[in-house]
Coordinates of C-alpha atoms and ligand atoms in Angstrom, one line a residue:
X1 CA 9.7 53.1 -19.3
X2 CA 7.7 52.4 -22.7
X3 CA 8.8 55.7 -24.6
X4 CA 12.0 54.8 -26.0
X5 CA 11.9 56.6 -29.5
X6 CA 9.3 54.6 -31.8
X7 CA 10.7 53.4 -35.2
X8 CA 9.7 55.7 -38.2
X9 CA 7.0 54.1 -39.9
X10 CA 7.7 51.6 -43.0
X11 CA 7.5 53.4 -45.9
X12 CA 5.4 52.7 -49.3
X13 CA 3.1 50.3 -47.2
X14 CA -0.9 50.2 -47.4
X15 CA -2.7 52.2 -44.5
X16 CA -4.1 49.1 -43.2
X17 CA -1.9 46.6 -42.5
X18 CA -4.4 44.1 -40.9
X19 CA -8.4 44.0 -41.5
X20 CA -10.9 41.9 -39.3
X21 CA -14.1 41.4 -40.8
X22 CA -16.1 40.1 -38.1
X23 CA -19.8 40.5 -39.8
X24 CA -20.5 36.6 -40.5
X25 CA -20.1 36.1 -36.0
X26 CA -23.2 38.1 -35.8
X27 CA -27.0 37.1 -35.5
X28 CA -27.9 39.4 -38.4
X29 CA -25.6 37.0 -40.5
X30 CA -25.9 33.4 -38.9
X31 CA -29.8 33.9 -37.0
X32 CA -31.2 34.6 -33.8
X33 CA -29.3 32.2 -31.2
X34 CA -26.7 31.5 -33.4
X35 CA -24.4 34.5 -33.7
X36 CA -23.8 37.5 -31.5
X37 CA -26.8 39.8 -30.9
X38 CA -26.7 43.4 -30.0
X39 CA -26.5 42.4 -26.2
X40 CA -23.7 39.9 -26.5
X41 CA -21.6 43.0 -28.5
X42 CA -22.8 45.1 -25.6
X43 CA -21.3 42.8 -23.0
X44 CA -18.3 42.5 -25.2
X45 CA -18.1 46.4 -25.2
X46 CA -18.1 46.5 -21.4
X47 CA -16.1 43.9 -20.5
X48 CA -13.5 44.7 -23.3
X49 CA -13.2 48.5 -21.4
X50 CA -12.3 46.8 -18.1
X51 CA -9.6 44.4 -20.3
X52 CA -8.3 47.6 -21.4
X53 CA -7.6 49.4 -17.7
X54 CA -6.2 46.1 -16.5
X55 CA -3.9 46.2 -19.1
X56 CA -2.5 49.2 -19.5
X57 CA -2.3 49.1 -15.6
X58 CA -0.1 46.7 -16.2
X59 CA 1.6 47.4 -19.2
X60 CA 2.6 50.9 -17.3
X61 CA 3.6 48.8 -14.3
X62 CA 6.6 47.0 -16.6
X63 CA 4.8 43.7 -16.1
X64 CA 4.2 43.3 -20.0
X65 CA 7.5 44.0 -21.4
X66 CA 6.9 41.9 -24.9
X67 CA 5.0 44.8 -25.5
X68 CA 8.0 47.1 -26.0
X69 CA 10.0 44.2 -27.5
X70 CA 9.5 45.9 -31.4
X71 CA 10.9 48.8 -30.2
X72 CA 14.2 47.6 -28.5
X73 CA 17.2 48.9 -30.6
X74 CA 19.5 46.5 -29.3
X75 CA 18.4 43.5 -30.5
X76 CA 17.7 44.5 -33.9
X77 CA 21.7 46.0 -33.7
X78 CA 23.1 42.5 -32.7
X79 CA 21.3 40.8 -35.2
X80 CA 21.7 42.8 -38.0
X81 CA 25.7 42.3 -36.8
X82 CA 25.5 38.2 -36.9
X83 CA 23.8 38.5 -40.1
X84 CA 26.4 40.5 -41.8
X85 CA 29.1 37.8 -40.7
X86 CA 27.3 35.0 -41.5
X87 CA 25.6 36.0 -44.8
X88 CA 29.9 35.9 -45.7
X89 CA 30.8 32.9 -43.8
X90 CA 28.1 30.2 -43.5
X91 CA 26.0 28.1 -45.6
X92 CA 22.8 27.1 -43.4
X93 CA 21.8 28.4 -39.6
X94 CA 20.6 25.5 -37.4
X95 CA 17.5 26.7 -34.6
X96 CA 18.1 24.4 -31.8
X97 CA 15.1 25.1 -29.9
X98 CA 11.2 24.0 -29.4
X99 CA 7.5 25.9 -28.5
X100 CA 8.4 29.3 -27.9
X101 CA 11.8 29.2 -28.7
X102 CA 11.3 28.1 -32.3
X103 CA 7.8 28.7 -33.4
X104 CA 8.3 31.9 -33.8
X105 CA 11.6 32.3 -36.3
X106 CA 9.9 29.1 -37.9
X107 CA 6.9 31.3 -38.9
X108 CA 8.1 34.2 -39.9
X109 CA 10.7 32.2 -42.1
X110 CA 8.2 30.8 -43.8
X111 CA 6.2 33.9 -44.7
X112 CA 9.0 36.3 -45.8
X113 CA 11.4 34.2 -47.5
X114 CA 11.0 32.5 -50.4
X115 CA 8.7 28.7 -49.9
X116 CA 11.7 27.1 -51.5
X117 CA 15.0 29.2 -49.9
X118 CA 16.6 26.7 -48.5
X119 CA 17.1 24.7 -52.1
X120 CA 18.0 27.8 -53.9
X121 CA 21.9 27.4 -55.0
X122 CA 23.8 29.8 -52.8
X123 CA 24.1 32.6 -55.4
X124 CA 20.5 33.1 -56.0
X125 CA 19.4 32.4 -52.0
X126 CA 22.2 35.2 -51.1
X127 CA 21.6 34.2 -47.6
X128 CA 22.0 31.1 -45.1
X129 CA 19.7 28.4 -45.3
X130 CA 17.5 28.1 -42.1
X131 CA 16.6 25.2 -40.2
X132 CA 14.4 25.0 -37.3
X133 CA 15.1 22.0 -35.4
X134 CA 12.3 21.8 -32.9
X135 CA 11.7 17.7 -32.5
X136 CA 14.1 15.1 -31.1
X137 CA 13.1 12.4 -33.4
X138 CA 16.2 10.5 -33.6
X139 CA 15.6 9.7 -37.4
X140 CA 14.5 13.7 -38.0
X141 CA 17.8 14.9 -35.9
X142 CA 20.0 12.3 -37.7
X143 CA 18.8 13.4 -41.3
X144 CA 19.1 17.0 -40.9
X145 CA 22.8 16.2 -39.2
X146 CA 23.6 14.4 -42.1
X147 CA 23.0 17.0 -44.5
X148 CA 24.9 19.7 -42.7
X149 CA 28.5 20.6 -43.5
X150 CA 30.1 21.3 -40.1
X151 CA 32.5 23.7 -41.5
X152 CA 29.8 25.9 -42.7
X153 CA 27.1 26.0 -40.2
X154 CA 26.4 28.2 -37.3
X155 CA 23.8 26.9 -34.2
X156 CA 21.7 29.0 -32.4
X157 CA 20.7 27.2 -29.4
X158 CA 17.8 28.9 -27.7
X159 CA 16.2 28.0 -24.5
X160 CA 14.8 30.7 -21.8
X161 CA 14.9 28.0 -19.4
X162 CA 18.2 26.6 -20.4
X163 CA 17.0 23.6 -18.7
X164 CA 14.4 21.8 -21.2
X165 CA 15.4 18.8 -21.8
X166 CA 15.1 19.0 -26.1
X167 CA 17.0 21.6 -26.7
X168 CA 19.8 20.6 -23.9
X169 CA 20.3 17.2 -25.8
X170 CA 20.2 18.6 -29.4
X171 CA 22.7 21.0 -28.0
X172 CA 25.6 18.2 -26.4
X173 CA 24.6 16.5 -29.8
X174 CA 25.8 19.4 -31.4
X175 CA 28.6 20.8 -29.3
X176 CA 30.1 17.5 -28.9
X177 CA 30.3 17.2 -33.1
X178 CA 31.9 20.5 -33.3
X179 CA 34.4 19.8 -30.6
X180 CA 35.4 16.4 -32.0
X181 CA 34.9 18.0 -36.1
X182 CA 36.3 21.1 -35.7
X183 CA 38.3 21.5 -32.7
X184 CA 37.3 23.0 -29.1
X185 CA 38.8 26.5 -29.9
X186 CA 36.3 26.4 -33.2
X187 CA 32.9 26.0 -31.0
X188 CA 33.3 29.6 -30.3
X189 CA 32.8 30.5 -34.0
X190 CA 29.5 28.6 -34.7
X191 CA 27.8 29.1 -32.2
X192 CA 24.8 31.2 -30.9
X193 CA 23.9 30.6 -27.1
X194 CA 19.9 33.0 -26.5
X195 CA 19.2 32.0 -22.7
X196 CA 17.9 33.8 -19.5
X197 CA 20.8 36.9 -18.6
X198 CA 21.0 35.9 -15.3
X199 CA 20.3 32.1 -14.4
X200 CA 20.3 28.8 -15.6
X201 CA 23.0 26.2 -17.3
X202 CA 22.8 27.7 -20.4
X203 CA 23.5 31.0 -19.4
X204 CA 26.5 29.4 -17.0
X205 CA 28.3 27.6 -19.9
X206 CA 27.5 30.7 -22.1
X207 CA 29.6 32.6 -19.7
X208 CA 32.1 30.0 -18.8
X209 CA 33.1 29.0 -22.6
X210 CA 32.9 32.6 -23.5
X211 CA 30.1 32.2 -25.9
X212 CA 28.4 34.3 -27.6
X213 CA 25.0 34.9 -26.3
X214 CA 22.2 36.8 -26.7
X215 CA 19.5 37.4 -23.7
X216 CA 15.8 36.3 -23.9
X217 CA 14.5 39.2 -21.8
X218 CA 13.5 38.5 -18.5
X219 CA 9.7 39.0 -18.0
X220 CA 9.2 37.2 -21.3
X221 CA 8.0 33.9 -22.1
X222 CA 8.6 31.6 -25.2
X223 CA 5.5 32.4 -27.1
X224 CA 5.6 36.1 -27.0
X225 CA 9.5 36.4 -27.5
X226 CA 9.3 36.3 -31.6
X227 CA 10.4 39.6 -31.5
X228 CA 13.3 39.1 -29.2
X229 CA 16.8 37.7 -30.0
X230 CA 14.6 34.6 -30.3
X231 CA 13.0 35.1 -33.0
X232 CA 15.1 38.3 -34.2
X233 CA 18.7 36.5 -34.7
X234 CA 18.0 34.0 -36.4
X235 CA 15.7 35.6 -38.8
X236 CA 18.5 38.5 -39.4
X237 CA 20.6 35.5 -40.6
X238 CA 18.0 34.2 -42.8
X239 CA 18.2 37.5 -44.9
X240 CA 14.9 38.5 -43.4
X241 CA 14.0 42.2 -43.0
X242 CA 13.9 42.9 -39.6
X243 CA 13.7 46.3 -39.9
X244 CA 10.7 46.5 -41.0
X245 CA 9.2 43.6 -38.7
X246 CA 9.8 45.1 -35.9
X247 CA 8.4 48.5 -37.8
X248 CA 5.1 46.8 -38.2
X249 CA 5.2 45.1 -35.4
X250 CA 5.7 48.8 -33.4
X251 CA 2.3 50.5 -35.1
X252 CA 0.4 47.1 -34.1
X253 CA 2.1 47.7 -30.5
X254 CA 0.8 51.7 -31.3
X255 CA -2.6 50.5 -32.3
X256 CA -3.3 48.2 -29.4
X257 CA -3.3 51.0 -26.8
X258 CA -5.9 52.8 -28.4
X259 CA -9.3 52.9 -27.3
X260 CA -10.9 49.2 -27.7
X261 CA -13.8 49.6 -30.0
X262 CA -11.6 50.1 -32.7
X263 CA -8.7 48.3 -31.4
X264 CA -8.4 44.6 -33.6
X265 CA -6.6 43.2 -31.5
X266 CA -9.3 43.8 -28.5
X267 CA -12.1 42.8 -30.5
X268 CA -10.5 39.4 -31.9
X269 CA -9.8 38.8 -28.1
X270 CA -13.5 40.4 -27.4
X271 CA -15.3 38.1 -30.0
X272 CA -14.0 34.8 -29.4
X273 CA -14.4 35.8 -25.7
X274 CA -18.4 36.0 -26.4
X275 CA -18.8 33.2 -28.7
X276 CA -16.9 30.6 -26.2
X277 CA -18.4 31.9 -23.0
X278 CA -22.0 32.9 -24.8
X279 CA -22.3 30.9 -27.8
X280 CA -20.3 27.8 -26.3
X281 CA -18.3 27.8 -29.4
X282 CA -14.8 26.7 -27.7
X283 CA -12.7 26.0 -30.7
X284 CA -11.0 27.6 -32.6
X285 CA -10.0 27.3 -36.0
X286 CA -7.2 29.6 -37.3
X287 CA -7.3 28.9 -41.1
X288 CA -4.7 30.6 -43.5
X289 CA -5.4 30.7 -47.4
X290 CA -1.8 31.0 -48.2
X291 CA 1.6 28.5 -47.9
X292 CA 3.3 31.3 -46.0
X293 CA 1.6 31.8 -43.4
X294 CA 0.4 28.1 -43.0
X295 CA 3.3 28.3 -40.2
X296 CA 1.9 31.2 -38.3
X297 CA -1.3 29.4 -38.1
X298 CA 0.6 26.7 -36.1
X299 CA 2.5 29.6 -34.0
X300 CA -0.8 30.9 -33.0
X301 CA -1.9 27.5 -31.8
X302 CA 0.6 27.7 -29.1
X303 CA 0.1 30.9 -28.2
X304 CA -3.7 30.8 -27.8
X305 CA -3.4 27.0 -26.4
X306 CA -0.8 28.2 -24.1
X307 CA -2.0 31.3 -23.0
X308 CA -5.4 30.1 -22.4
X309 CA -5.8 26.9 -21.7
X310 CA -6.1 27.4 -17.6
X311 CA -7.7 25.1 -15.0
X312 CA -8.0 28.1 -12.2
X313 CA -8.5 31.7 -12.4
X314 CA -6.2 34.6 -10.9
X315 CA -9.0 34.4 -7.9
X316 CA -8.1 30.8 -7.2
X317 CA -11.4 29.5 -8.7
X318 CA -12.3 27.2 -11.2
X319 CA -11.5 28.3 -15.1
X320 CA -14.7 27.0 -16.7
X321 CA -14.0 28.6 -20.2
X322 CA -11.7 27.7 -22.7
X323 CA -11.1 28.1 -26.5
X324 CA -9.0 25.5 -28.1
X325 CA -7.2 26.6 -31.1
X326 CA -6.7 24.2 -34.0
X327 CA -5.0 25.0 -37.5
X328 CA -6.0 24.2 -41.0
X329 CA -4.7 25.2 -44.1
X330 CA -6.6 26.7 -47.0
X331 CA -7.5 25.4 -49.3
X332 CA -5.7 22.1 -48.6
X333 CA -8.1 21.4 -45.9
X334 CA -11.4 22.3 -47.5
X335 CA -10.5 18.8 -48.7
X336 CA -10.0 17.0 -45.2
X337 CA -12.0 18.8 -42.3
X338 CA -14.5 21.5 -43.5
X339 CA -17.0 19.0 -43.5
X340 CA -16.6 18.6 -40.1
X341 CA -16.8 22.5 -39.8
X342 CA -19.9 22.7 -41.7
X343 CA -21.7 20.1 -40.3
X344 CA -19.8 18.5 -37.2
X345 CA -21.1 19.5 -33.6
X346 CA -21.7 23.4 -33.6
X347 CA -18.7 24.0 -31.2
X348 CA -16.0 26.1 -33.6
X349 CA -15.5 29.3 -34.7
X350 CA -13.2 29.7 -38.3
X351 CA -10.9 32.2 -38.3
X352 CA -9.8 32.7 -42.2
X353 CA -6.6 34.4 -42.2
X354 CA -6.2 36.0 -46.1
X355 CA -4.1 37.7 -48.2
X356 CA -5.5 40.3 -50.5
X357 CA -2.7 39.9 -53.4
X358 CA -0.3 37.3 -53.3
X359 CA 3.2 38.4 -54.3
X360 CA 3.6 36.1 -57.2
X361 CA 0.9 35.0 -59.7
X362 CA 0.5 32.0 -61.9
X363 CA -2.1 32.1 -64.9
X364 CA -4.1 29.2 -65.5
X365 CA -4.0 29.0 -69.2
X366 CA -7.4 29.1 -71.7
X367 CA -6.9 25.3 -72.9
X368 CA -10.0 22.7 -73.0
X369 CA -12.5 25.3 -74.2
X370 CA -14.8 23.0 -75.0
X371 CA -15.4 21.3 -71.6
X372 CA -17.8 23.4 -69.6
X373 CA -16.0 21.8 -66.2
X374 CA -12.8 23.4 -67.3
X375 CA -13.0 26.4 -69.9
X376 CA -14.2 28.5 -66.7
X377 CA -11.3 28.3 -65.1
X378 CA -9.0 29.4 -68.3
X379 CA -7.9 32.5 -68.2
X380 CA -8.0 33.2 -64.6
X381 CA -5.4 32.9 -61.7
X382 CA -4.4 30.9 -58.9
X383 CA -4.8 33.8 -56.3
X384 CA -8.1 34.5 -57.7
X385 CA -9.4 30.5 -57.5
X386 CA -7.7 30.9 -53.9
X387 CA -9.7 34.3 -53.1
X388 CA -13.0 32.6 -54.4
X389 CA -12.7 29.2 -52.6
X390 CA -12.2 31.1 -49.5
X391 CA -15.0 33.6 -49.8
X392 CA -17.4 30.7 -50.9
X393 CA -16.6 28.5 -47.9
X394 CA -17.0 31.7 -45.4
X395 CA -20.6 31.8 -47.4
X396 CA -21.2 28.4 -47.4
X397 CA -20.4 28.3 -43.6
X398 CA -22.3 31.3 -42.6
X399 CA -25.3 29.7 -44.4
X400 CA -25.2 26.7 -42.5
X401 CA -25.0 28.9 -39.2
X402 CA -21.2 28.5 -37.9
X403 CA -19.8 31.5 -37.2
X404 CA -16.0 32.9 -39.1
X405 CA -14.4 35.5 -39.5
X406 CA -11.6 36.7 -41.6
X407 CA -8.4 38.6 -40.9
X408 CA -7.1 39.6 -44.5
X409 CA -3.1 41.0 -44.7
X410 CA -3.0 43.6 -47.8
X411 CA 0.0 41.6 -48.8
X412 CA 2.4 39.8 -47.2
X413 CA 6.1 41.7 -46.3
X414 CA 7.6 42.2 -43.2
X415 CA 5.4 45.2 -42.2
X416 CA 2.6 43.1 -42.3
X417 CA 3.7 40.4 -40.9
X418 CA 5.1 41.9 -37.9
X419 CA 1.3 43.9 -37.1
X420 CA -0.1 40.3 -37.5
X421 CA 2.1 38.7 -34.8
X422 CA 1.9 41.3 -32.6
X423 CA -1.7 41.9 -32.4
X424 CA -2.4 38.4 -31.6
X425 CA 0.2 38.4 -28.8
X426 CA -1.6 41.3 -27.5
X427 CA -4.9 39.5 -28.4
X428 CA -3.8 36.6 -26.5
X429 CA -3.1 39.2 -23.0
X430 CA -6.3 40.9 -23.9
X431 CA -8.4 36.9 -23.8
X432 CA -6.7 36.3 -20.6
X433 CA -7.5 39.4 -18.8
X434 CA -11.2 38.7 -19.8
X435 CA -11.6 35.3 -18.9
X436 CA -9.5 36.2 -15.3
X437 CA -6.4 34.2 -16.0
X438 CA -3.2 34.2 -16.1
X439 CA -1.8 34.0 -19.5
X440 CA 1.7 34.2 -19.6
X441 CA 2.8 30.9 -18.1
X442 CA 2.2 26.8 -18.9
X443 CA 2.0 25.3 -15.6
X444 CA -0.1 22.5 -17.3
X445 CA 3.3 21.6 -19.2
X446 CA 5.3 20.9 -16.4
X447 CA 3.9 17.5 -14.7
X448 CA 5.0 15.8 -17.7
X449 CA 8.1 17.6 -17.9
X450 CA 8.6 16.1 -14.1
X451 CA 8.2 12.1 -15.2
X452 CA 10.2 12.4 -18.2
X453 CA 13.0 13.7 -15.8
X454 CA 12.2 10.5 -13.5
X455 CA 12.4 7.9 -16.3
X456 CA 15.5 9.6 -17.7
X457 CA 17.2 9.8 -14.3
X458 CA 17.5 13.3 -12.9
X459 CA 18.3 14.2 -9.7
X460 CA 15.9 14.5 -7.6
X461 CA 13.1 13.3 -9.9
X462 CA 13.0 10.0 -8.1
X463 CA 9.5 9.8 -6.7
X464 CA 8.3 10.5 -10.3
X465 CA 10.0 7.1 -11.6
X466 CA 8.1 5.2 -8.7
X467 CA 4.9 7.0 -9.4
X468 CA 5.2 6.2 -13.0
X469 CA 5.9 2.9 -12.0
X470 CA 2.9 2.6 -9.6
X471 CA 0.7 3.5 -12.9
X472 CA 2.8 0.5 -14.2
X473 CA 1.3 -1.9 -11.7
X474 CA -2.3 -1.6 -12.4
X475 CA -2.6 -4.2 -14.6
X476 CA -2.9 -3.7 -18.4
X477 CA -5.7 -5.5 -19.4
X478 CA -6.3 -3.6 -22.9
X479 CA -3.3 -4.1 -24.9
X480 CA -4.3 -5.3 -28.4
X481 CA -1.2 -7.4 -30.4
Ligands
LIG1 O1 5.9 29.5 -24.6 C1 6.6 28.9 -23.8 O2 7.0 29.5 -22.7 C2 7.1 27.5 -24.0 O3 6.6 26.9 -25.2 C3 8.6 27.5 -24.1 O4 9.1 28.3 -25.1 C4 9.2 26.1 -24.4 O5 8.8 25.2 -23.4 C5 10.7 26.1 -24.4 O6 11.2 26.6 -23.2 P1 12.7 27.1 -23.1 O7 12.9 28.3 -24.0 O8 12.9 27.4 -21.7 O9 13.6 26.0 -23.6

């Protein structure tokens, strides 16, 4: 089943696409009782090898098929289709979608295209502007309809499900415009419908109307579908190069079978494994030092929080482990929360993720010689001031005994970027197999999912309007006005 041809490897790309430098986690580095000893790494070692079996028992068995997404020709041939047609004929792509369904294309757009692509004039952008629509705020929605030009904008709704209930209002939002703007023959024309093959409304109107629709492959859930027509379409349209993401993406895939010792995206898993269940650090922080992938910092918070965040185990018992993964933003943050990181309860672990050289530089000039507070910083760069303030605060943090560690990309590109996502979504599989859970589904999400479709009338969601209303009857004695 896995050994479709692999994609050639990217071309003119450093060896290492992804470093984890994991020395400041250790007791050497933070003390005895802080970090992890030589018998905490021996544990990780051990249990890591059984993570491994159970794994790639199950990989073999087909029940981990995002694994093999980066190597699926046919997505990557569809897209690369849409974006040829709508690089001619459209002016923006609108992402109706939310978690899964838009976290990912959100992330990756905002590491490999230019920070300011969608207000580049037309000519110098060269491709649609992107916009990820994953919030129902009626004064967010309205804005971003006002700004759009009907005539020129293609949707992609996407929704696994095709059931939740954001993206299914967004979309009769939509659908109704175009019909009433453009005409009901028109729909057909600007629109993108990525569902479930098989089942749900989605995939029934997508049929029905004649759509055209791409499939979210069964087996795979939102926050491992990045690399799927999910993620893939959109990004095509967006000018991104998904050739090579899905290249990078395939050696990380490559990587992650290999023995676990030297496997990242084992010992990520293995490491924050040992300092949540040995250390009792059970937070998380994933920290980029870089604007582009500030976004996959908050991608990652779903799919750790997601993934991991489990009451029971696969045994039926009681889940007593969890890691809760925040985001912060070098360096903006150093500014707002690393004080709590250096000296708030010793819960967290920091998780720096770098970039070795930035792809554009900006000089800071040698004015103000004579002022000792500035003339040092004349002369230097922005990247460098970046590199520095995040190497000082991984000092700094290490001094004070609160264990980080760093993954560093070489650069940024497609390659990269690709290696990064998948090794965390393996990562992620890796955690879950070590702490016994399941991590591939949300059934923590759903509850509230069920009284939303009680106050909002759904059939058959009845009883969760009255029990919502019995919460209503105890009476509110702590409302401040
Ligand atoms: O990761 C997940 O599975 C979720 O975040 C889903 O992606 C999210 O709930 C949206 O679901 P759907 O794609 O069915 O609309």
């Amino acid at each position: 089943m896995p050994d479709k041809k692999p994609k050639p490897p990217v071309k003119e790309e450093p060896e290492d696409f992804l470093t984890l430098d994991y020395n400041n986690v250790t007791s050497e580095a933070l003390g005895a009782g802080k970090g992890l000893g030589p018998e905490d790494l021996a544990e990780m070692k051990a249990a890591l090898g059984t993570a491994f079996k159970d794994i790639e028992a199950r990989y073999r068995k087909g029940l981990l098929p995002f694994m093999d997404l980066p190597r699926d020709p046919d997505v990557a041939k569809a897209s690369r289709k849409l974006a040829e047609m709508g690089r001619k004929r459209f002016e923006t792509v609108v992402v109706l979608g939310i978690g899964g369904s838009a976290l990912g294309a959100s992330a990756v757009f905002n590491a490999l295209r230019p920070l300011n692509h969608n207000d580049l004039p037309p000519a110098k952008r060269g491709w649609p502007r992107l916009i990820v629509c994953d919030n129902i705020d009626p004064e967010g929605f309205a804005a971003v309809l006002e700004g759009l030009d009907l005539k020129n904008t293609f949707f992609n709704v996407i929704s696994k499900s095709g059931a939740t209930a954001e993206t299914m209002s967004q979309f009769m939002i939509v659908f109704d415009q175009l019909q009433r703007t453009l005409g009901r023959s028109a729909i057909k024309e600007h629109l993108l419908i990525t569902t479930d093959p098989e089942g749900g409304v989605l995939r029934k109107l997508a049929d029905q109307g004649d759509f055209n629709s791409l499939p979210v492959p069964p087996g795979v859930g939102g926050r491992y579908s990045v690399l799927s027509a999910v993620g893939i379409a959109p990004l095509a349209m967006a000018g991104v190069n998904i050739t090579d993401l899905l290249a990078g993406a395939a050696r990380a895939q490559e990587d992650a079978r290999k023995p676990p010792s030297g496997n990242k995206a084992y010992v990520f898993a293995g490491l924050n494994y040992m300092l949540t269940t040995a250390k009792k650090r059970n937070i998380l922080v994933m920290m980029p030092y870089s604007d582009g992938l500030s976004r996959t910092g908050e991608w990652f918070g779903q799919l750790w929080n997601e993934s991991l965040g489990k009451s029971v185990r696969l045994d039926g018992s009681p889940n007593p482990w969890s890691q809760t993964a925040v985001k912060a933003l070098g360096v903006t943050d150093q500014h707002s929360q690393l004080q709590m990181y250096m000296e708030g309860t010793d819960e967290k672990t920091i998780c720096f993720l770098g970039v070795d050289a930035f792809r554009h530089q900006v000089n800071i000039p040698s004015i103000f010689k004579d002022f000792d507070e500035l003339s040092y910083l004349g002369g230097r760069n922005l990247g460098e001031l970046m590199a520095s303030e995040r190497q000082g605060v991984a000092r700094a943090l290490t001094e004070s005994g609160r264990p980080n560690m760093t993954l560093s990309l070489p650069k940024i590109s497609a390659a990269t970027v690709g290696y990064l996502l998948q090794t965390l979504e393996v990562a992620a599989v890796v955690s879950g197999s070590l702490y016994q859970i399941n991590p591939l589904d949300q059934p923590g999400v759903e509850l509230g999912k069920q009284f939303t479709y009680g106050l909002m009338g759904r059939q058959g969601y009845a009883s969760f309007k009255d029990r919502y209303a019995k919460g209503l009857s105890v009476k509110k004695k702590f409302i401040l006005k």
